[in-house]
Coordinates of C-alpha atoms and ligand atoms in Angstrom, one line a residue:
X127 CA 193.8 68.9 62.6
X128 CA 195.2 72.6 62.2
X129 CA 198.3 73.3 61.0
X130 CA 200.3 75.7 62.5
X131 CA 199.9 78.9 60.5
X132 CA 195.7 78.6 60.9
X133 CA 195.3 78.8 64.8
X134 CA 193.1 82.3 65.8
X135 CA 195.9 83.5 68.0
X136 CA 198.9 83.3 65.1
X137 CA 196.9 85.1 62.6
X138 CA 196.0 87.3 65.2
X139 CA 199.9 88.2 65.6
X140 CA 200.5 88.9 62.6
X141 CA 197.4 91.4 61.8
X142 CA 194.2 91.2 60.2
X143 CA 194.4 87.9 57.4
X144 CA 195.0 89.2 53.8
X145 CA 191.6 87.9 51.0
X146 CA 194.4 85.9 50.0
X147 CA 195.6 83.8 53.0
X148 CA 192.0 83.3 53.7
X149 CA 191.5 81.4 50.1
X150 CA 194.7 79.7 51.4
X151 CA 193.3 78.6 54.6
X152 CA 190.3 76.9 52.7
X153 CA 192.1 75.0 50.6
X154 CA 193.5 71.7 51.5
X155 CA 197.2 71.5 52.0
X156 CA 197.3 69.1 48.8
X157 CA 195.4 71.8 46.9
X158 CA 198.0 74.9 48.0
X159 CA 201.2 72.4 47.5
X160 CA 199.9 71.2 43.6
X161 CA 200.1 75.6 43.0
X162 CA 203.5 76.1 43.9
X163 CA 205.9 72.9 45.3
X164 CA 208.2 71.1 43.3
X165 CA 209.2 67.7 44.9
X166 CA 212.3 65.7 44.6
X167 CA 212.7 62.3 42.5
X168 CA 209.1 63.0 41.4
X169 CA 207.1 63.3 38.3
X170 CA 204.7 66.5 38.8
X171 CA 203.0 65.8 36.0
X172 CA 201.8 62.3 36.9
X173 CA 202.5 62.0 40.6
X174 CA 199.8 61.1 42.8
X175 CA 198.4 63.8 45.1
X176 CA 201.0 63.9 48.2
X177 CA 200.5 62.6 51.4
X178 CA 199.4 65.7 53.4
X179 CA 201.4 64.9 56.8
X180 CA 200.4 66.9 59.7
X181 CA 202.0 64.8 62.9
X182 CA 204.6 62.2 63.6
X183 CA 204.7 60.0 66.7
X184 CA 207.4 57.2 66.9
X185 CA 206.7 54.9 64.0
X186 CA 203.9 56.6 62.8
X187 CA 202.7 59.7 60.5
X188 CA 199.3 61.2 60.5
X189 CA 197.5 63.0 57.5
X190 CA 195.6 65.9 57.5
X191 CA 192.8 63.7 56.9
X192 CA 192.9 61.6 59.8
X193 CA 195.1 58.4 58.6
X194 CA 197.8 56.7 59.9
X195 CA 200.7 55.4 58.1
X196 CA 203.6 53.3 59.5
X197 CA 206.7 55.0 58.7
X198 CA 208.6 52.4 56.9
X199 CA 211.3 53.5 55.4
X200 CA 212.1 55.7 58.5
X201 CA 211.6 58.9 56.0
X202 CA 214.4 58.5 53.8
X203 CA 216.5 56.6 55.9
X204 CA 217.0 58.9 58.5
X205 CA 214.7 58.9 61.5
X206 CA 216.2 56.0 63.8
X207 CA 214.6 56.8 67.2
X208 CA 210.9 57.4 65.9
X209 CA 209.1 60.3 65.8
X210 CA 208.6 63.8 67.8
X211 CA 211.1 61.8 70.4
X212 CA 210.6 64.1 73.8
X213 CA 214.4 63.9 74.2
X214 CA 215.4 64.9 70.9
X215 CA 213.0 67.5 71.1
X216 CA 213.7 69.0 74.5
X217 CA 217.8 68.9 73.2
X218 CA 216.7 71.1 70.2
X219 CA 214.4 73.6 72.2
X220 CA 217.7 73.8 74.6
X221 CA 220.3 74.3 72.3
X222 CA 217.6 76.8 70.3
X223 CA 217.6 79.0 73.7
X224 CA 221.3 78.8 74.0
X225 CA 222.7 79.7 70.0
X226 CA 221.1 78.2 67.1
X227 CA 223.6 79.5 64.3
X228 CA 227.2 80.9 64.4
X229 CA 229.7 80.7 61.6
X230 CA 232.2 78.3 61.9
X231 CA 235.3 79.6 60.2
X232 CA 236.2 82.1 62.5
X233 CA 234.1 80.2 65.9
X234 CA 233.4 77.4 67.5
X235 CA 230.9 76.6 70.2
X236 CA 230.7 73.4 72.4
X237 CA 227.9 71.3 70.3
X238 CA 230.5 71.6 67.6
X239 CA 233.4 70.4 70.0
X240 CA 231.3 68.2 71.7
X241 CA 230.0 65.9 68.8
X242 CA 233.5 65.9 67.4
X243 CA 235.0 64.3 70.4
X244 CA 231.8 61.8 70.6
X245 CA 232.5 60.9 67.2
X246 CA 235.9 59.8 66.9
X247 CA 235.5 58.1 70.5
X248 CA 232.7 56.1 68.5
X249 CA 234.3 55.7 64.9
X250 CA 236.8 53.4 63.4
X251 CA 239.7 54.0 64.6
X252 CA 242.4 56.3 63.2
X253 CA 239.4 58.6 62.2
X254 CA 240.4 62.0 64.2
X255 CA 239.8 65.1 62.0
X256 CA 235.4 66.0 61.6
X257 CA 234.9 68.4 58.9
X258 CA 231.2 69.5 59.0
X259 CA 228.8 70.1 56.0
X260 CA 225.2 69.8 55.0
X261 CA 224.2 66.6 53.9
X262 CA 225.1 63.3 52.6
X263 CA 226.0 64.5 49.3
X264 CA 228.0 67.2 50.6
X265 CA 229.8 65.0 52.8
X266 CA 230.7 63.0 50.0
X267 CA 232.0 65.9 48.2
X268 CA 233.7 66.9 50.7
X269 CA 235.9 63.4 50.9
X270 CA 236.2 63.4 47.3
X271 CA 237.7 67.0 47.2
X272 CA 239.6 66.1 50.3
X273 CA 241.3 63.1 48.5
X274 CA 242.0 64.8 45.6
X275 CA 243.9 68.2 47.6
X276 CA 245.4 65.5 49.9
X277 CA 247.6 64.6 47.1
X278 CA 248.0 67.8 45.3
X279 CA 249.2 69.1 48.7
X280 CA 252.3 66.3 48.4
X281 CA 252.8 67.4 45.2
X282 CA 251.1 64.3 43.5
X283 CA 248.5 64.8 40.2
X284 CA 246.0 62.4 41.7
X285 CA 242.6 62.6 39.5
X286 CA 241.3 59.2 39.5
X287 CA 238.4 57.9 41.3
X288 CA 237.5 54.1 41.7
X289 CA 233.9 53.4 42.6
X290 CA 231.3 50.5 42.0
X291 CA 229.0 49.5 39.6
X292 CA 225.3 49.9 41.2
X293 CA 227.1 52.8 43.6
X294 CA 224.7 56.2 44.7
X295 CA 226.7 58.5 46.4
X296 CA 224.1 61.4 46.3
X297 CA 222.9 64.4 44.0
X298 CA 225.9 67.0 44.0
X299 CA 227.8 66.8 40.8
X300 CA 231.1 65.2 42.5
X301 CA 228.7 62.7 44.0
X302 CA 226.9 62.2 41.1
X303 CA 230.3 61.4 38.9
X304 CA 231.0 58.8 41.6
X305 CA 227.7 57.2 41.2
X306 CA 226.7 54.4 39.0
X307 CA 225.5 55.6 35.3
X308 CA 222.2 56.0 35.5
X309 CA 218.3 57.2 34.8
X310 CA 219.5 59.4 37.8
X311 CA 222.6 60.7 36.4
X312 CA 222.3 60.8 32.8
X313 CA 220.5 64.2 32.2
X314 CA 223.3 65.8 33.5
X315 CA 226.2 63.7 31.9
X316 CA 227.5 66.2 30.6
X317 CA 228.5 68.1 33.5
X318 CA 230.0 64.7 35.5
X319 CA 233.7 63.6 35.5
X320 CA 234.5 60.2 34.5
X321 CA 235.5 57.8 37.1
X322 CA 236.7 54.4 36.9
X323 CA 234.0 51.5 37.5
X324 CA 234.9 48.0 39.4
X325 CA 232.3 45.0 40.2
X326 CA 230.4 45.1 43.6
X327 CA 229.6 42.0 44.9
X328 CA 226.1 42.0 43.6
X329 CA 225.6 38.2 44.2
X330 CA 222.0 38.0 43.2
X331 CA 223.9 39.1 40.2
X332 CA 227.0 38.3 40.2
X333 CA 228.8 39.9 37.4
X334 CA 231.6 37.2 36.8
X335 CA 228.5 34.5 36.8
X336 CA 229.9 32.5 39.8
X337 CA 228.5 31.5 42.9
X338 CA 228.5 33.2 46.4
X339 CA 229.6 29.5 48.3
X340 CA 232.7 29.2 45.8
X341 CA 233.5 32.1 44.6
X342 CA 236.0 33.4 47.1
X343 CA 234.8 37.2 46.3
X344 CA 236.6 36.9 43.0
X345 CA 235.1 39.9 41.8
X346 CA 237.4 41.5 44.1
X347 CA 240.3 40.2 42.1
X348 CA 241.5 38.5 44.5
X349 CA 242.2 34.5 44.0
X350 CA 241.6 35.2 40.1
X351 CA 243.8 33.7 38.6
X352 CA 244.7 33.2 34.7
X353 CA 242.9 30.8 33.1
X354 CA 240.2 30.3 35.8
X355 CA 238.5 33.1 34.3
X356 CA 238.6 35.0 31.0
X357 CA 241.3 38.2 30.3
X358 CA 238.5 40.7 30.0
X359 CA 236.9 39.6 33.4
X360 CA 240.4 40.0 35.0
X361 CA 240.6 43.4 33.7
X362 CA 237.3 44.2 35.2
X363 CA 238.2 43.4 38.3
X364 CA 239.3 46.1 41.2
X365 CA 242.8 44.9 41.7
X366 CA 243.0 45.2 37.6
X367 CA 241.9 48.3 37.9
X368 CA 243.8 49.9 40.5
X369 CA 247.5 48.5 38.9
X370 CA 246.1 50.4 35.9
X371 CA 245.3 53.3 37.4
X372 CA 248.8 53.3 39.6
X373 CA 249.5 56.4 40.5
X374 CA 247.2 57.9 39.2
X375 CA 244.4 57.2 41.9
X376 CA 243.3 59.3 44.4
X377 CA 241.3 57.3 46.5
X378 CA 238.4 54.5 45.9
X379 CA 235.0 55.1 47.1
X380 CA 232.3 52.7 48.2
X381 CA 229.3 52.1 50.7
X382 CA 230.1 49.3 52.9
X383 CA 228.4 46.4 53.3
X384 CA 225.0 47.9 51.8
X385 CA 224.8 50.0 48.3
X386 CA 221.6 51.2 48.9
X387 CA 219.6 53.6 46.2
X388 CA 221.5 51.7 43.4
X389 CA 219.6 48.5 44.4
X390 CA 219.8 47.4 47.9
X391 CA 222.8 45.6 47.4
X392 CA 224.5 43.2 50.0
X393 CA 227.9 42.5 50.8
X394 CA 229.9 40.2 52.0
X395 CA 232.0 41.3 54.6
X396 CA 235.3 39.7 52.9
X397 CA 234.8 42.4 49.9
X398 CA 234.8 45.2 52.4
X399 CA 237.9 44.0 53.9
X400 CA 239.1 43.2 50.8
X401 CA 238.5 46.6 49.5
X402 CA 240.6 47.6 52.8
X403 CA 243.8 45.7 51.9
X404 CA 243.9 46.4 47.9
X405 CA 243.7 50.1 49.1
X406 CA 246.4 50.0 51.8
X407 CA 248.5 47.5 49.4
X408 CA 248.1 50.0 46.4
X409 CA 248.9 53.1 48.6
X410 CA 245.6 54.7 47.7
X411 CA 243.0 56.5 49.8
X412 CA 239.9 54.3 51.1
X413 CA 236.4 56.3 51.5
X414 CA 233.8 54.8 53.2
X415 CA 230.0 56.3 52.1
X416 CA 228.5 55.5 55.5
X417 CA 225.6 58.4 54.8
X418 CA 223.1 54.8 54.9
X419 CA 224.5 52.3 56.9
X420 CA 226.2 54.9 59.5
X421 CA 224.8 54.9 63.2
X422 CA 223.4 51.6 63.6
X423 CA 221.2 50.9 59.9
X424 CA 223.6 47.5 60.2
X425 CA 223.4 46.0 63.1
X426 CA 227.0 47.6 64.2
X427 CA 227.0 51.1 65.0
X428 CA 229.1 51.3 61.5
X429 CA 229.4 49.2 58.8
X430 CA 232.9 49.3 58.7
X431 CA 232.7 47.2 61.6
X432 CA 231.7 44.0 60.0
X433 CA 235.4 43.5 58.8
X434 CA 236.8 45.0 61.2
X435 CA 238.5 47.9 59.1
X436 CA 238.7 51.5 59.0
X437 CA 239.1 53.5 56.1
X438 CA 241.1 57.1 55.2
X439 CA 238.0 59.0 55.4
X440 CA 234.1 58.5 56.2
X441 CA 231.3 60.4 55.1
X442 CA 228.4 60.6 58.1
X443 CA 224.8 62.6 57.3
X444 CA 221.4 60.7 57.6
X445 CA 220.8 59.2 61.1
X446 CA 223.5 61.7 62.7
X447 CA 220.7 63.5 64.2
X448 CA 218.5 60.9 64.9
X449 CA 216.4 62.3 61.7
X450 CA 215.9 65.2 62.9
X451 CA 218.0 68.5 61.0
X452 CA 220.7 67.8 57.8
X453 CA 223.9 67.8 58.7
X454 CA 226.6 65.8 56.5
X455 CA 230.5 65.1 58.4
X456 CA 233.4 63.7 57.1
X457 CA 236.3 62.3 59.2
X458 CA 239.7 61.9 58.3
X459 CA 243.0 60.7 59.7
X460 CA 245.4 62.4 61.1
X461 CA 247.8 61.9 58.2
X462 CA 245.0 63.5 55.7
X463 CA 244.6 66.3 58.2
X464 CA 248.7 67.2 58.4
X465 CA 249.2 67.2 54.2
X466 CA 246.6 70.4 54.8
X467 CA 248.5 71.4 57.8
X468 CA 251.5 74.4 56.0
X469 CA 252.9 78.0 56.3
X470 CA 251.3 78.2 52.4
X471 CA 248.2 79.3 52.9
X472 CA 247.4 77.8 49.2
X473 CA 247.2 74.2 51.2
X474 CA 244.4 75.6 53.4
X475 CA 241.3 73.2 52.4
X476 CA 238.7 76.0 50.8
X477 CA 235.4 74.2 51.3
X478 CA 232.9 75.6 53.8
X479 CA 228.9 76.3 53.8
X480 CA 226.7 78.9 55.1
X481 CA 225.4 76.3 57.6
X482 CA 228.8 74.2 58.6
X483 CA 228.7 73.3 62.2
X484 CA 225.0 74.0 62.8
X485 CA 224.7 74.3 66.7
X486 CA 221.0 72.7 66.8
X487 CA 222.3 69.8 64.4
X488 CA 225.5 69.3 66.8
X489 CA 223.3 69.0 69.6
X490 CA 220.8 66.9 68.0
X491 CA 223.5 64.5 67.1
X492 CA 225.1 64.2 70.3
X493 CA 221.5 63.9 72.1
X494 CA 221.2 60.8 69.2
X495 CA 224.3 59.5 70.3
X496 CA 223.0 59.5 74.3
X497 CA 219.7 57.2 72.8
X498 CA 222.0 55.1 70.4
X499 CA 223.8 53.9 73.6
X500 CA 220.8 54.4 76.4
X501 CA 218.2 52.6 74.5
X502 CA 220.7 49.5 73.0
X503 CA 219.7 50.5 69.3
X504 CA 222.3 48.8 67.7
X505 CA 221.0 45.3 69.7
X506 CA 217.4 46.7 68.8
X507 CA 218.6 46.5 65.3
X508 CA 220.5 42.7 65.1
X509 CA 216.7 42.0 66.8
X510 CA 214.7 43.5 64.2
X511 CA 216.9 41.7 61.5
X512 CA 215.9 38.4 62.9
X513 CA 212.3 39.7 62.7
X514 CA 212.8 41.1 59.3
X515 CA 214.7 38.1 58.5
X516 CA 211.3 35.7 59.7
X517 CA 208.8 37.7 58.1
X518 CA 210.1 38.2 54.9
X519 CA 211.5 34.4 54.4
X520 CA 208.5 32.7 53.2
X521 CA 208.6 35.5 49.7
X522 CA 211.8 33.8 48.7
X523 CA 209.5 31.2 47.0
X524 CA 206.6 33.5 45.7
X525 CA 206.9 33.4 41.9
X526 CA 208.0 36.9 41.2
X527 CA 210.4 37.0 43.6
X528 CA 213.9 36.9 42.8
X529 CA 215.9 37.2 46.0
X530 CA 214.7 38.3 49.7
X531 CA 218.0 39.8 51.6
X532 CA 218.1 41.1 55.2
X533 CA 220.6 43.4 56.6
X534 CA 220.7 44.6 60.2
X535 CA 217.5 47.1 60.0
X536 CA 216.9 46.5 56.3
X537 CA 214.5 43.8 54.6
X538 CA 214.7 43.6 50.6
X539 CA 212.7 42.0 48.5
X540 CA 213.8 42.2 44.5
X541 CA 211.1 41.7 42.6
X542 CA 211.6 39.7 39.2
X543 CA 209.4 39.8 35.7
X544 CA 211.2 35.8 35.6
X545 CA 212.6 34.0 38.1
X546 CA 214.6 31.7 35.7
X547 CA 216.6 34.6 33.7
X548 CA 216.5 37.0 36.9
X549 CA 214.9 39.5 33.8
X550 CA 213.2 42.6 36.2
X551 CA 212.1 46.2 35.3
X552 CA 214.6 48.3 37.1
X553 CA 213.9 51.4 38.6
X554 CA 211.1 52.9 36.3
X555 CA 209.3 49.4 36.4
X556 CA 205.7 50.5 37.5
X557 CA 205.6 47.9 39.8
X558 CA 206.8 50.4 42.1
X559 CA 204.1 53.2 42.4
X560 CA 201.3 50.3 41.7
X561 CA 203.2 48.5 44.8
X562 CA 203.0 52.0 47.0
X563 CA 199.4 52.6 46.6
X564 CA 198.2 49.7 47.6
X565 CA 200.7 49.8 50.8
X566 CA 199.6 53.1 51.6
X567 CA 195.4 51.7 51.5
X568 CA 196.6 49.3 54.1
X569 CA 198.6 52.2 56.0
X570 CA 201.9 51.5 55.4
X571 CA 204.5 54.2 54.0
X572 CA 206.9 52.6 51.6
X573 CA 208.6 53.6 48.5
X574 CA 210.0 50.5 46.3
X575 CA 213.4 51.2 44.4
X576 CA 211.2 50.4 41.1
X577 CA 211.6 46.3 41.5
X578 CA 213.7 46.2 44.6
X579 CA 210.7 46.4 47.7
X580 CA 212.6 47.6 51.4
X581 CA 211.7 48.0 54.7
X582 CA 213.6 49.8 56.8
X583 CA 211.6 51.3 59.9
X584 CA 213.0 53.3 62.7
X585 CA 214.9 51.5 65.4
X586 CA 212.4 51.7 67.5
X587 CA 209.4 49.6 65.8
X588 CA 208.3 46.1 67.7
X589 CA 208.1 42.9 67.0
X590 CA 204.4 43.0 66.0
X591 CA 204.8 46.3 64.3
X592 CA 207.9 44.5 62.1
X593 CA 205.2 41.3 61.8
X594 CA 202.2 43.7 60.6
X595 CA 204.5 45.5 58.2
X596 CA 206.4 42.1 56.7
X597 CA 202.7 40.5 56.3
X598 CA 201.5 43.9 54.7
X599 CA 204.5 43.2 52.3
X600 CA 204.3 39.7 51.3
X601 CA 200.2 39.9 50.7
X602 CA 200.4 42.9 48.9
X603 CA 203.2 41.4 46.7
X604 CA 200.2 38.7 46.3
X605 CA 197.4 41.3 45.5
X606 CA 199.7 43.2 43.2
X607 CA 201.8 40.6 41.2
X608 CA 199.5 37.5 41.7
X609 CA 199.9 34.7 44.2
Ligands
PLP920 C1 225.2 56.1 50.5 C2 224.7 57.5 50.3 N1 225.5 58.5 50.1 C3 225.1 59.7 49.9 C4 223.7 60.0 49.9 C5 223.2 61.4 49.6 O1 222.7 61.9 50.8 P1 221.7 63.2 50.8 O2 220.4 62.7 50.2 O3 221.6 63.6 52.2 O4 222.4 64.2 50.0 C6 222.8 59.0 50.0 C7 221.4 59.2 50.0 O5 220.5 58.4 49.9 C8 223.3 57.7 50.3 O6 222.4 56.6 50.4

């Protein structure tokens, strides 16, 4: 198939082809990308040749040479409605006719208006005030920076952070600080602020050693008490840490329900409302990282909903426009919004981007919304986890399998080098590349976490698709790692 550039009539609008574009033109798109692209979380050096995608319909992709691969992992966790949706697209042509960029300090326009008011009808409530940014990162450092000026602006010298062990809050260097120390992180360690760490509820893992049907989420802190577990445990534990921090903290950070690039972890819904009441107990900001779960990834339209809580601030990106442009938001109270509101200019909130408020985004987002609630995704979703959760059961014995977890639109299986000492290779395990290649021979688009193997297909995939794809991944588990 053609790509766009090599059709007659477009090289005929732009004048007679140069020697050069011609050599282009012959080359495959592999060849012309290994000259001059750089790719993210990728070695160049050692990277297989990428996958030359020319089309996407629904759940699938197809290459320049004529494959097609199930979209699996809903590229990066962001396409929810499938593919080149005829909706989606015939809101971006509109909006593209009407305005496709303004700035947004001194303007507004009704995209802008408009997702703002579906939003907050949609989130948590008590979440009135959309700030718009790029991406998830941004979004994230965006809350962060938020936070911290939300106290300076009352006059408090907030600067401490509580997040999780296994967190990933995204690339930007606030985000990155906030993050879990890391193979991701630690080439630029010295640029990061420290933050304090607490346990997540990693119960695959859990770090106090108990057991999820006792434990009473007592890596929370809560119903530890001295002498059921040792002082240094304690002091590990989030309530510890936030009476040590005191007034010192500006807000704790965390992805509810689901910590995903830091492992695919899954919580239980007591921790996140747990989280909620040590925060509003301690009088310290809560910030929900909803870039993943956000917009239905769940099975509720936000994970915040599975205890029923709503937090200071959210940071939205990913899904928001059904996959379809970047666009990061964070959402705060009103009480957040007013420590900004002054006659002193110097409490204005100085963050903006070139691209804040992009029209097309906006209207992408609010056309995503009109599917979310039209097409019943978020019941889509609490269907595909029951598929998700069929299909992948029967792993939970194979021998290098450690745990298989399911949430909402999300099937994990963590892979384990023994099943007795939980012992596994992490991220740079090679288990992970060896595992993508042979997924992508049987058409299936996946990218393992190292030893932690997802799924997590757009919305929109069917019962057989979700059967093909969880058979793909238990017998190539087999072919891989031995039966
Ligand atoms: C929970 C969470 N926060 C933030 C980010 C960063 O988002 P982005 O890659 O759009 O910067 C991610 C990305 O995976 C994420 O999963």
């Amino acid at each position: 198939m053609p790509d766009a550039g090599s059709s007659p009539s477009s090289a005929g609008n732009r004048g007679p082809a140069s020697p050069l574009r011609n050599a282009n033109l012959a080359q495959s798109l592999v060849e012309r990308d290994g000259a001059h692209v750089w790719h993210p979380y990728t070695q160049m050096r050692t990277r297989p040749d990428p996958i030359p995608i020319v089309r996407g319909e629904g759940v699938y992709l197809f290459t320049e040479d004529g494959r097609r691969l199930l979209d699996g992992t809903s590229s990066w966790w962001v396409n929810i409605h499938g593919h080149a949706h005829p909706v989606l697209n015939a809101a971006l042509a509109a909006q593209a006719q009407a305005l496709e960029h303004v700035i947004f300090a001194n303007c507004t326009h009704r995209p802008g208006v408009e997702l703002a008011e579906r939003l907050v009808a949609a989130l948590p409530s008590g979440l009135t005030r959309v700030f718009y940014s790029d991406n998830g990162s941004t979004a994230v450092e965006v809350a962060m920076k938020m936070a911290s000026q939300y106290w300076t602006n009352q006059g408090e010298r907030r600067r401490t952070f509580i997040t999780l062990h296994h967190a990933y809050h995204g690339d930007t260097v606030g985000a990155m600080s906030a993050s879990e120390t890391s193979l991701f992180t630690e080439p630029f360690a010295p640029m990061l602020f420290d933050v304090v760490r607490a346990h997540a509820p990693y119960c695959y893992r859990c770090p106090l050693g108990l057991e999820r049907a006792t434990c009473d989420v007592a890596c929370l802190g809560d119903g530890v008490r001295p002498g059921e577990v040792t002082l240094e445990t304690w002091l590990e534990t989030l309530a510890t840490r936030l009476e040590r921090g005191g007034s010192d903290v500006a807000a704790v950070l965390v992805e509810p329900m689901l910590q995903g690039a830091g492992g695919m972890v899954v919580w239980p819904a007591e921790f996140l409302a747990g989280v909620r009441r040590l925060c509003t107990e301690h009088g310290v900001l809560m910030i929900a990282d909803e870039v993943l779960t956000g917009f239905g990834r769940t099975g509720r339209l936000f994970a915040c909903e599975h205890a029923g809580i709503s937090p200071d601030i959210i940071c939205l990106s990913k899904a928001v426009t059904g996959g379809y442009l970047p666009l990061g938001v964070t959402v705060a109270t009103d009480a957040i919004y007013d420590a900004f509101l002054s006659d002193d200019r110097t409490r204005t909130f100085f963050h903006g981007h070139s691209f804040t408020g992009n029209p097309l985004a906006c209207a992408l987002a609010i056309a995503s919304l009109d599917l979310i609630q039209e097409t019943g995704a978020v019941e889509r979703v609490q269907r595909l986890e029951g598929w998700l959760t069929r299909g992948l059961a029967p792993l939970a014995s194979h021998p290098s399998v450690g745990e298989v977890r399911v949430l909402g639109g999300v099937g994990i299986v963590e892979l384990v080098s023994d099943k007795r000492t939980r012992a596994a290779g992490g991220y740079l395990d090679d288990v992970g590349p060896r595992l993508t290649q042979a997924f992508l021979a049987r058409g299936l688009l996946l990218r393992p976490l190292g030893n932690i193997v997802y799924a997590m297909p757009p919305y929109i995939i069917t019962e057989d698709e979700t059967a093909w794809l969880t058979t793909q991944m238990a017998e190539v588990i087999d072919e891989v790692l031995g039966a």
